[in-house]
CSV table of C-alpha atoms and ligand atoms in Angstrom, one decimal:
chain,number,residue,atom,x,y,z
F,1500,MET,CA,0.3,0.0,0.1
F,1501,PRO,CA,1.5,3.5,-0.9
F,1502,LYS,CA,2.2,5.6,1.7
F,1503,VAL,CA,0.0,9.4,1.9
F,1504,MET,CA,0.8,12.0,3.9
F,1505,ILE,CA,-0.9,15.2,4.6
F,1506,ILE,CA,1.0,17.9,5.9
F,1507,THR,CA,-0.9,21.1,6.9
F,1508,GLY,CA,1.6,24.1,7.2
F,1509,ALA,CA,3.8,22.5,5.0
F,1510,SER,CA,4.9,25.4,2.8
F,1511,ARG,CA,7.9,26.6,5.4
F,1512,GLY,CA,9.0,26.1,8.8
F,1513,ILE,CA,9.0,22.7,10.7
F,1514,GLY,CA,6.2,21.3,7.9
F,1515,ALA,CA,8.4,21.3,5.2
F,1516,ALA,CA,11.4,20.0,7.1
F,1517,THR,CA,8.7,17.0,7.1
F,1518,ALA,CA,8.1,17.1,3.9
F,1519,ARG,CA,11.5,16.9,3.2
F,1520,LEU,CA,12.7,13.7,5.1
F,1521,ALA,CA,9.3,12.0,4.3
F,1522,ALA,CA,9.5,12.2,0.9
F,1523,THR,CA,13.1,10.0,1.5
F,1524,ALA,CA,11.3,7.8,3.7
F,1525,GLY,CA,8.8,7.0,0.4
F,1526,TYR,CA,5.7,9.2,1.6
F,1527,ASP,CA,3.5,10.4,-1.2
F,1528,ILE,CA,2.6,14.2,0.1
F,1529,ALA,CA,0.1,16.6,-0.1
F,1530,ILE,CA,1.8,19.7,0.2
F,1531,ASN,CA,-0.9,22.4,2.6
F,1532,TYR,CA,-0.5,26.0,2.4
F,1533,VAL,CA,-2.5,29.2,2.9
F,1534,GLY,CA,-1.0,31.9,1.5
F,1535,ASN,CA,2.2,31.3,0.2
F,1536,GLN,CA,2.3,29.3,-3.0
F,1537,GLN,CA,5.4,30.1,-4.3
F,1538,ALA,CA,7.0,28.5,-1.2
F,1539,ALA,CA,4.6,25.3,-0.9
F,1540,GLU,CA,5.5,24.7,-4.7
F,1541,GLY,CA,9.4,24.8,-3.7
F,1542,VAL,CA,8.8,22.2,-1.4
F,1543,ALA,CA,6.5,20.2,-3.5
F,1544,ALA,CA,9.2,20.4,-6.5
F,1545,GLU,CA,11.9,19.1,-3.6
F,1546,VAL,CA,9.4,16.0,-2.7
F,1547,ARG,CA,9.4,15.6,-6.5
F,1548,ALA,CA,12.7,15.6,-7.0
F,1549,ALA,CA,13.5,12.8,-4.2
F,1550,GLY,CA,11.3,10.3,-6.4
F,1551,ARG,CA,7.7,10.6,-5.3
F,1552,ARG,CA,4.7,12.5,-5.6
F,1553,ALA,CA,3.5,15.6,-4.2
F,1554,ILE,CA,0.4,17.4,-4.7
F,1555,VAL,CA,0.1,21.2,-2.8
F,1556,HIS,CA,-3.2,22.5,-1.8
F,1557,GLN,CA,-4.1,26.3,-0.5
F,1558,ALA,CA,-6.8,25.8,2.2
F,1559,ASP,CA,-6.8,27.6,5.5
F,1560,VAL,CA,-7.4,24.9,8.3
F,1561,SER,CA,-10.0,27.1,10.2
F,1562,ASP,CA,-12.3,26.2,7.3
F,1563,GLU,CA,-14.3,22.8,7.0
F,1564,ALA,CA,-15.0,23.0,3.3
F,1565,ALA,CA,-12.0,23.9,2.9
F,1566,VAL,CA,-10.0,20.9,5.0
F,1567,ILE,CA,-12.5,18.8,3.5
F,1568,GLY,CA,-11.3,20.0,-0.1
F,1569,LEU,CA,-8.2,19.4,1.3
F,1570,PHE,CA,-8.3,16.1,2.5
F,1571,ASP,CA,-10.6,14.9,-1.3
F,1572,ALA,CA,-7.7,16.5,-3.7
F,1573,THR,CA,-5.6,14.2,-1.5
F,1574,GLU,CA,-7.2,10.7,-2.0
F,1575,THR,CA,-8.4,11.5,-5.5
F,1576,GLU,CA,-4.8,12.2,-6.5
F,1577,LEU,CA,-2.3,10.4,-4.3
F,1578,GLY,CA,-4.7,7.4,-2.5
F,1579,PRO,CA,-5.9,6.4,0.5
F,1580,ILE,CA,-4.2,8.8,3.1
F,1581,THR,CA,-2.1,6.8,5.3
F,1582,ALA,CA,-0.7,10.1,7.5
F,1583,LEU,CA,-1.5,13.5,8.8
F,1584,VAL,CA,1.1,15.8,10.3
F,1585,ASN,CA,-1.5,18.3,12.0
F,1586,ASN,CA,1.3,21.4,12.1
F,1587,ALA,CA,-0.4,24.2,10.8
F,1588,GLY,CA,-0.7,26.5,13.3
F,1589,ILE,CA,-0.2,30.9,14.4
F,1590,LEU,CA,0.1,32.9,17.0
F,1591,PHE,CA,0.2,36.6,17.4
F,1592,THR,CA,2.1,39.6,19.0
F,1593,GLN,CA,3.8,38.9,22.1
F,1594,GLY,CA,1.6,40.7,25.5
F,1595,ARG,CA,-0.3,40.1,28.8
F,1596,PHE,CA,-3.5,38.5,28.5
F,1597,GLU,CA,-5.7,41.3,29.5
F,1598,THR,CA,-5.1,43.7,26.1
F,1599,PHE,CA,-6.4,40.5,23.5
F,1600,ASP,CA,-9.2,41.9,21.8
F,1601,ALA,CA,-11.8,39.6,21.0
F,1602,ASP,CA,-10.7,38.9,17.4
F,1603,ARG,CA,-7.4,37.6,18.0
F,1604,LEU,CA,-8.6,35.3,20.7
F,1605,ARG,CA,-11.1,33.8,18.0
F,1606,ARG,CA,-8.8,33.7,15.2
F,1607,VAL,CA,-5.7,31.8,17.6
F,1608,VAL,CA,-8.5,29.1,18.4
F,1609,GLU,CA,-10.1,29.0,15.1
F,1610,VAL,CA,-7.1,27.9,13.4
F,1611,ASN,CA,-4.8,26.0,16.3
F,1612,VAL,CA,-7.9,24.2,17.7
F,1613,LEU,CA,-10.9,24.1,15.2
F,1614,GLY,CA,-8.3,24.0,12.5
F,1615,ALA,CA,-6.6,21.0,14.0
F,1616,MET,CA,-9.4,19.4,14.7
F,1617,PHE,CA,-11.4,19.5,11.4
F,1618,CYS,CA,-8.2,17.7,10.2
F,1619,ALA,CA,-8.1,15.3,12.4
F,1620,ARG,CA,-11.7,14.2,12.0
F,1621,GLU,CA,-11.4,14.2,8.3
F,1622,ALA,CA,-8.3,12.0,8.9
F,1623,VAL,CA,-9.8,9.3,11.5
F,1624,ARG,CA,-13.1,9.3,8.8
F,1625,ARG,CA,-11.1,8.1,6.2
F,1626,MET,CA,-8.0,5.9,8.2
F,1627,SER,CA,-9.6,4.3,10.7
F,1628,THR,CA,-9.9,0.4,9.9
F,1629,THR,CA,-13.5,0.3,11.8
F,1630,ASN,CA,-14.5,2.6,8.5
F,1631,GLY,CA,-13.3,0.5,6.3
F,1632,GLY,CA,-9.8,2.4,5.7
F,1633,PRO,CA,-6.3,1.6,5.6
F,1634,GLY,CA,-5.5,2.7,9.5
F,1635,GLY,CA,-2.5,5.1,9.9
F,1636,ALA,CA,-1.0,7.4,12.0
F,1637,ILE,CA,-1.7,11.1,13.3
F,1638,VAL,CA,1.0,13.2,14.8
F,1639,ASN,CA,-0.1,16.8,16.0
F,1640,VAL,CA,2.5,19.4,16.5
F,1641,SER,CA,1.6,20.7,19.8
F,1642,SER,CA,4.2,22.8,21.6
F,1643,ALA,CA,6.5,23.1,24.9
F,1644,ALA,CA,3.6,26.0,25.6
F,1645,SER,CA,1.3,23.9,26.5
F,1646,TYR,CA,3.7,22.8,29.8
F,1647,LEU,CA,5.5,26.1,30.2
F,1648,GLY,CA,2.3,28.7,29.8
F,1649,SER,CA,3.4,31.4,27.9
F,1650,PRO,CA,3.2,34.0,30.4
F,1651,ASN,CA,3.3,37.7,28.9
F,1652,GLU,CA,3.9,36.7,25.6
F,1653,PHE,CA,0.7,34.8,24.3
F,1654,VAL,CA,-1.6,32.4,26.8
F,1655,ASP,CA,-4.1,32.0,24.3
F,1656,TYR,CA,-1.4,30.3,22.2
F,1657,ALA,CA,-0.1,28.3,24.9
F,1658,ALA,CA,-4.2,27.7,26.1
F,1659,THR,CA,-4.5,26.3,22.4
F,1660,LYS,CA,-1.9,23.8,22.3
F,1661,GLY,CA,-3.5,22.3,26.0
F,1662,ALA,CA,-6.6,21.9,24.4
F,1663,MET,CA,-4.3,20.0,21.4
F,1664,ASP,CA,-2.9,17.6,24.2
F,1665,SER,CA,-6.4,16.5,25.8
F,1666,MET,CA,-7.4,15.8,21.9
F,1667,THR,CA,-4.3,13.8,21.4
F,1668,ILE,CA,-5.1,11.9,24.8
F,1669,GLY,CA,-9.0,11.2,24.0
F,1670,LEU,CA,-8.5,10.3,20.6
F,1671,ALA,CA,-5.6,7.9,20.7
F,1672,LYS,CA,-7.4,5.8,23.4
F,1673,GLU,CA,-10.7,6.1,21.5
F,1674,LEU,CA,-8.9,5.0,17.8
F,1675,ALA,CA,-7.2,2.2,19.7
F,1676,GLN,CA,-8.9,-0.4,18.4
F,1677,ASP,CA,-9.2,1.2,14.8
F,1678,GLY,CA,-5.9,0.8,13.4
F,1679,VAL,CA,-5.2,5.1,14.0
F,1680,ARG,CA,-1.9,5.9,16.5
F,1681,ILE,CA,-2.4,9.5,17.5
F,1682,ASN,CA,0.8,11.4,19.4
F,1683,ALA,CA,2.2,15.0,19.1
F,1684,VAL,CA,5.2,16.4,19.5
F,1685,ARG,CA,6.1,19.6,21.7
F,1686,PRO,CA,8.7,21.6,19.9
F,1687,GLY,CA,10.2,24.4,22.3
F,1688,LEU,CA,12.6,27.7,20.4
F,1689,ILE,CA,12.5,26.3,16.5
F,1690,ARG,CA,14.1,28.5,14.5
F,1691,THR,CA,11.7,29.3,11.9
F,1692,GLU,CA,9.9,32.3,11.0
F,1693,ILE,CA,6.6,31.8,13.6
F,1694,HIS,CA,8.8,34.1,15.7
F,1695,ALA,CA,8.2,37.5,13.5
F,1696,SER,CA,4.5,36.9,14.2
F,1697,SER,CA,5.5,37.6,17.4
F,1698,GLY,CA,7.0,41.2,16.8
F,1699,ASP,CA,10.4,39.4,18.0
F,1700,PRO,CA,12.1,38.0,15.4
F,1701,GLY,CA,15.2,37.3,17.4
F,1702,ARG,CA,13.1,35.2,19.7
F,1703,VAL,CA,15.2,32.3,19.4
F,1704,ASP,CA,18.4,34.5,19.9
F,1705,ARG,CA,17.6,36.1,23.1
F,1706,LEU,CA,16.2,33.1,24.6
F,1707,GLU,CA,18.8,30.2,24.2
F,1708,GLU,CA,20.6,30.6,26.7
F,1709,ASN,CA,17.6,29.9,29.0
F,1710,VAL,CA,17.7,26.2,27.1
F,1711,PRO,CA,19.4,23.6,29.0
F,1712,MET,CA,21.1,22.6,26.2
F,1713,GLY,CA,22.4,26.4,25.6
F,1714,ARG,CA,20.4,26.4,22.0
F,1715,GLY,CA,17.3,26.8,19.9
F,1716,GLY,CA,16.7,24.3,18.1
F,1717,GLU,CA,16.1,23.6,14.5
F,1718,ALA,CA,13.1,22.3,12.4
F,1719,GLU,CA,14.8,18.9,10.9
F,1720,GLU,CA,15.5,18.1,15.0
F,1721,VAL,CA,11.0,18.4,14.9
F,1722,ALA,CA,10.9,16.5,12.0
F,1723,SER,CA,12.8,13.6,12.7
F,1724,VAL,CA,10.8,13.1,15.7
F,1725,ILE,CA,7.3,13.4,13.5
F,1726,MET,CA,9.0,10.7,11.5
F,1727,TRP,CA,9.5,8.4,13.6
F,1728,LEU,CA,6.0,8.1,15.7
F,1729,LEU,CA,4.9,8.1,12.3
F,1730,SER,CA,7.2,5.1,11.3
F,1731,GLU,CA,6.1,1.2,12.4
F,1732,SER,CA,9.0,2.0,14.9
F,1733,ALA,CA,6.8,3.7,16.8
F,1734,SER,CA,3.7,0.8,16.7
F,1735,TYR,CA,3.3,0.5,20.4
F,1736,VAL,CA,3.3,4.4,21.3
F,1737,THR,CA,0.2,6.2,21.1
F,1738,GLY,CA,-1.6,9.2,23.0
F,1739,ASP,CA,1.8,10.5,23.8
F,1740,PHE,CA,4.1,13.1,23.2
F,1741,ILE,CA,7.8,13.7,22.9
F,1742,ASN,CA,9.3,17.7,23.9
F,1743,VAL,CA,11.9,18.6,21.6
F,1744,SER,CA,12.8,21.1,23.3
F,1745,GLY,CA,16.4,21.1,24.4
F,1746,GLY,CA,15.4,20.1,27.7
F,1747,ARG,CA,13.2,23.0,28.7
S,2324,NAP,P1,5.9,29.0,10.5
S,2324,NAP,O1,7.5,29.0,9.9
S,2324,NAP,O2,5.1,30.0,10.7
S,2324,NAP,O3,5.1,28.4,9.5
S,2324,NAP,C1,4.0,28.1,9.6
S,2324,NAP,C2,3.0,27.0,8.8
S,2324,NAP,O4,1.4,27.2,8.7
S,2324,NAP,C3,3.3,28.0,6.8
S,2324,NAP,O5,3.3,26.7,6.0
S,2324,NAP,C4,1.6,28.3,6.9
S,2324,NAP,O6,1.4,28.3,5.7
S,2324,NAP,C5,0.8,27.7,7.3
S,2324,NAP,N1,-0.4,27.7,8.0
S,2324,NAP,C6,-0.4,29.1,8.9
S,2324,NAP,N2,-1.8,29.5,8.9
S,2324,NAP,C7,-2.4,28.4,8.2
S,2324,NAP,C8,-3.6,28.4,8.2
S,2324,NAP,N3,-4.6,29.0,9.1
S,2324,NAP,N4,-4.8,27.3,7.3
S,2324,NAP,C9,-3.2,26.4,7.0
S,2324,NAP,N5,-1.8,26.9,7.3
S,2324,NAP,C10,-1.7,27.5,7.8
S,2324,NAP,O7,5.6,28.1,11.5
S,2324,NAP,P2,6.5,27.0,12.3
S,2324,NAP,O8,7.2,27.1,13.2
S,2324,NAP,O9,6.9,25.5,11.1
S,2324,NAP,O10,5.8,26.2,13.1
S,2324,NAP,C11,4.8,24.8,12.9
S,2324,NAP,C12,3.6,24.4,13.9
S,2324,NAP,O11,5.0,24.7,15.0
S,2324,NAP,C13,3.3,25.1,14.5
S,2324,NAP,O12,2.0,25.0,14.8
S,2324,NAP,C14,3.3,26.0,15.8
S,2324,NAP,O13,2.3,25.9,17.0
S,2324,NAP,C15,3.9,25.0,16.4
S,2324,NAP,N6,5.3,24.9,16.9
S,2324,NAP,C16,6.5,26.0,16.9
S,2324,NAP,C17,7.6,26.7,17.6
S,2324,NAP,C18,8.5,26.9,16.8
S,2324,NAP,O14,9.9,27.7,18.1
S,2324,NAP,N7,9.1,27.7,15.7
S,2324,NAP,C19,7.4,26.0,18.5
S,2324,NAP,C20,6.6,25.2,19.3
S,2324,NAP,C21,5.7,24.7,18.2
S,2324,NAP,P3,1.9,29.9,4.2
S,2324,NAP,O15,3.3,30.3,4.3
S,2324,NAP,O16,1.3,29.6,3.2
S,2324,NAP,O17,1.5,31.4,5.4
């Protein structure tokens, strides 16, 4: 059976690094993005250069119909989906919680929580052996923020990752006998463009001395853990978390 993976938010950062590794592990890949088509096409070209098939599909994960469109297009063009990397996520400017307006709070929940739920639901509907699917594995890209809480930075974002962690635990138990494993990674300070959205592009340089290992992480170091959790080497692992945070 061909291995088919959907990676949400695969145009940049951790998602793009995962696509590169997944191609070398033999996956055909749907590269999802929301606005940056050129970057997504670049990642797809790398996947194809590694000998695998790739599609590029624009979808805002907070839009239910768009998520269903992403899963339908992937099945039509690549075949039954066996892996989901629930990776798309956003955060906003650093600040104190009492200053965050309703639009901001609504948007971070819509993308990070509702979007992850739409994607996990579509994956389960199609992968579950009870529903006639091929089985598979999901990795949710949570954050060290879920256990640190991100005070004075983005408590709202941290709370969305806490929700993702609860979904990981419950869904893993619910699907444990349906051929679908669900786990999460919790990255720490990783060098990607997400920090620019917090108004602090140099955030990793500024904070890395506080990391027990004394440095920020690279997207590839998260991607390799995601790939292990998706692999047969992790066949008895579900409902679990791996912190990829240099000990933070
Ligand atoms: P990034 O470099 O900012 O990339 C974000 C990706 O998500 C892009 O591909 C972007 O697409 C996509 N995206 C954003 N909003 C979307 C939406 N509504 N629908 C679909 N795609 C959307 O971020 P990253 O650092 O790689 O983060 C990836 C995940 O890791 C996130 O869930 C983040 O919370 C988590 N994480 C990151 C860190 C870190 O230090 N970097 C730490 C902990 C957790 P476009 O290119 O089209 O905009």
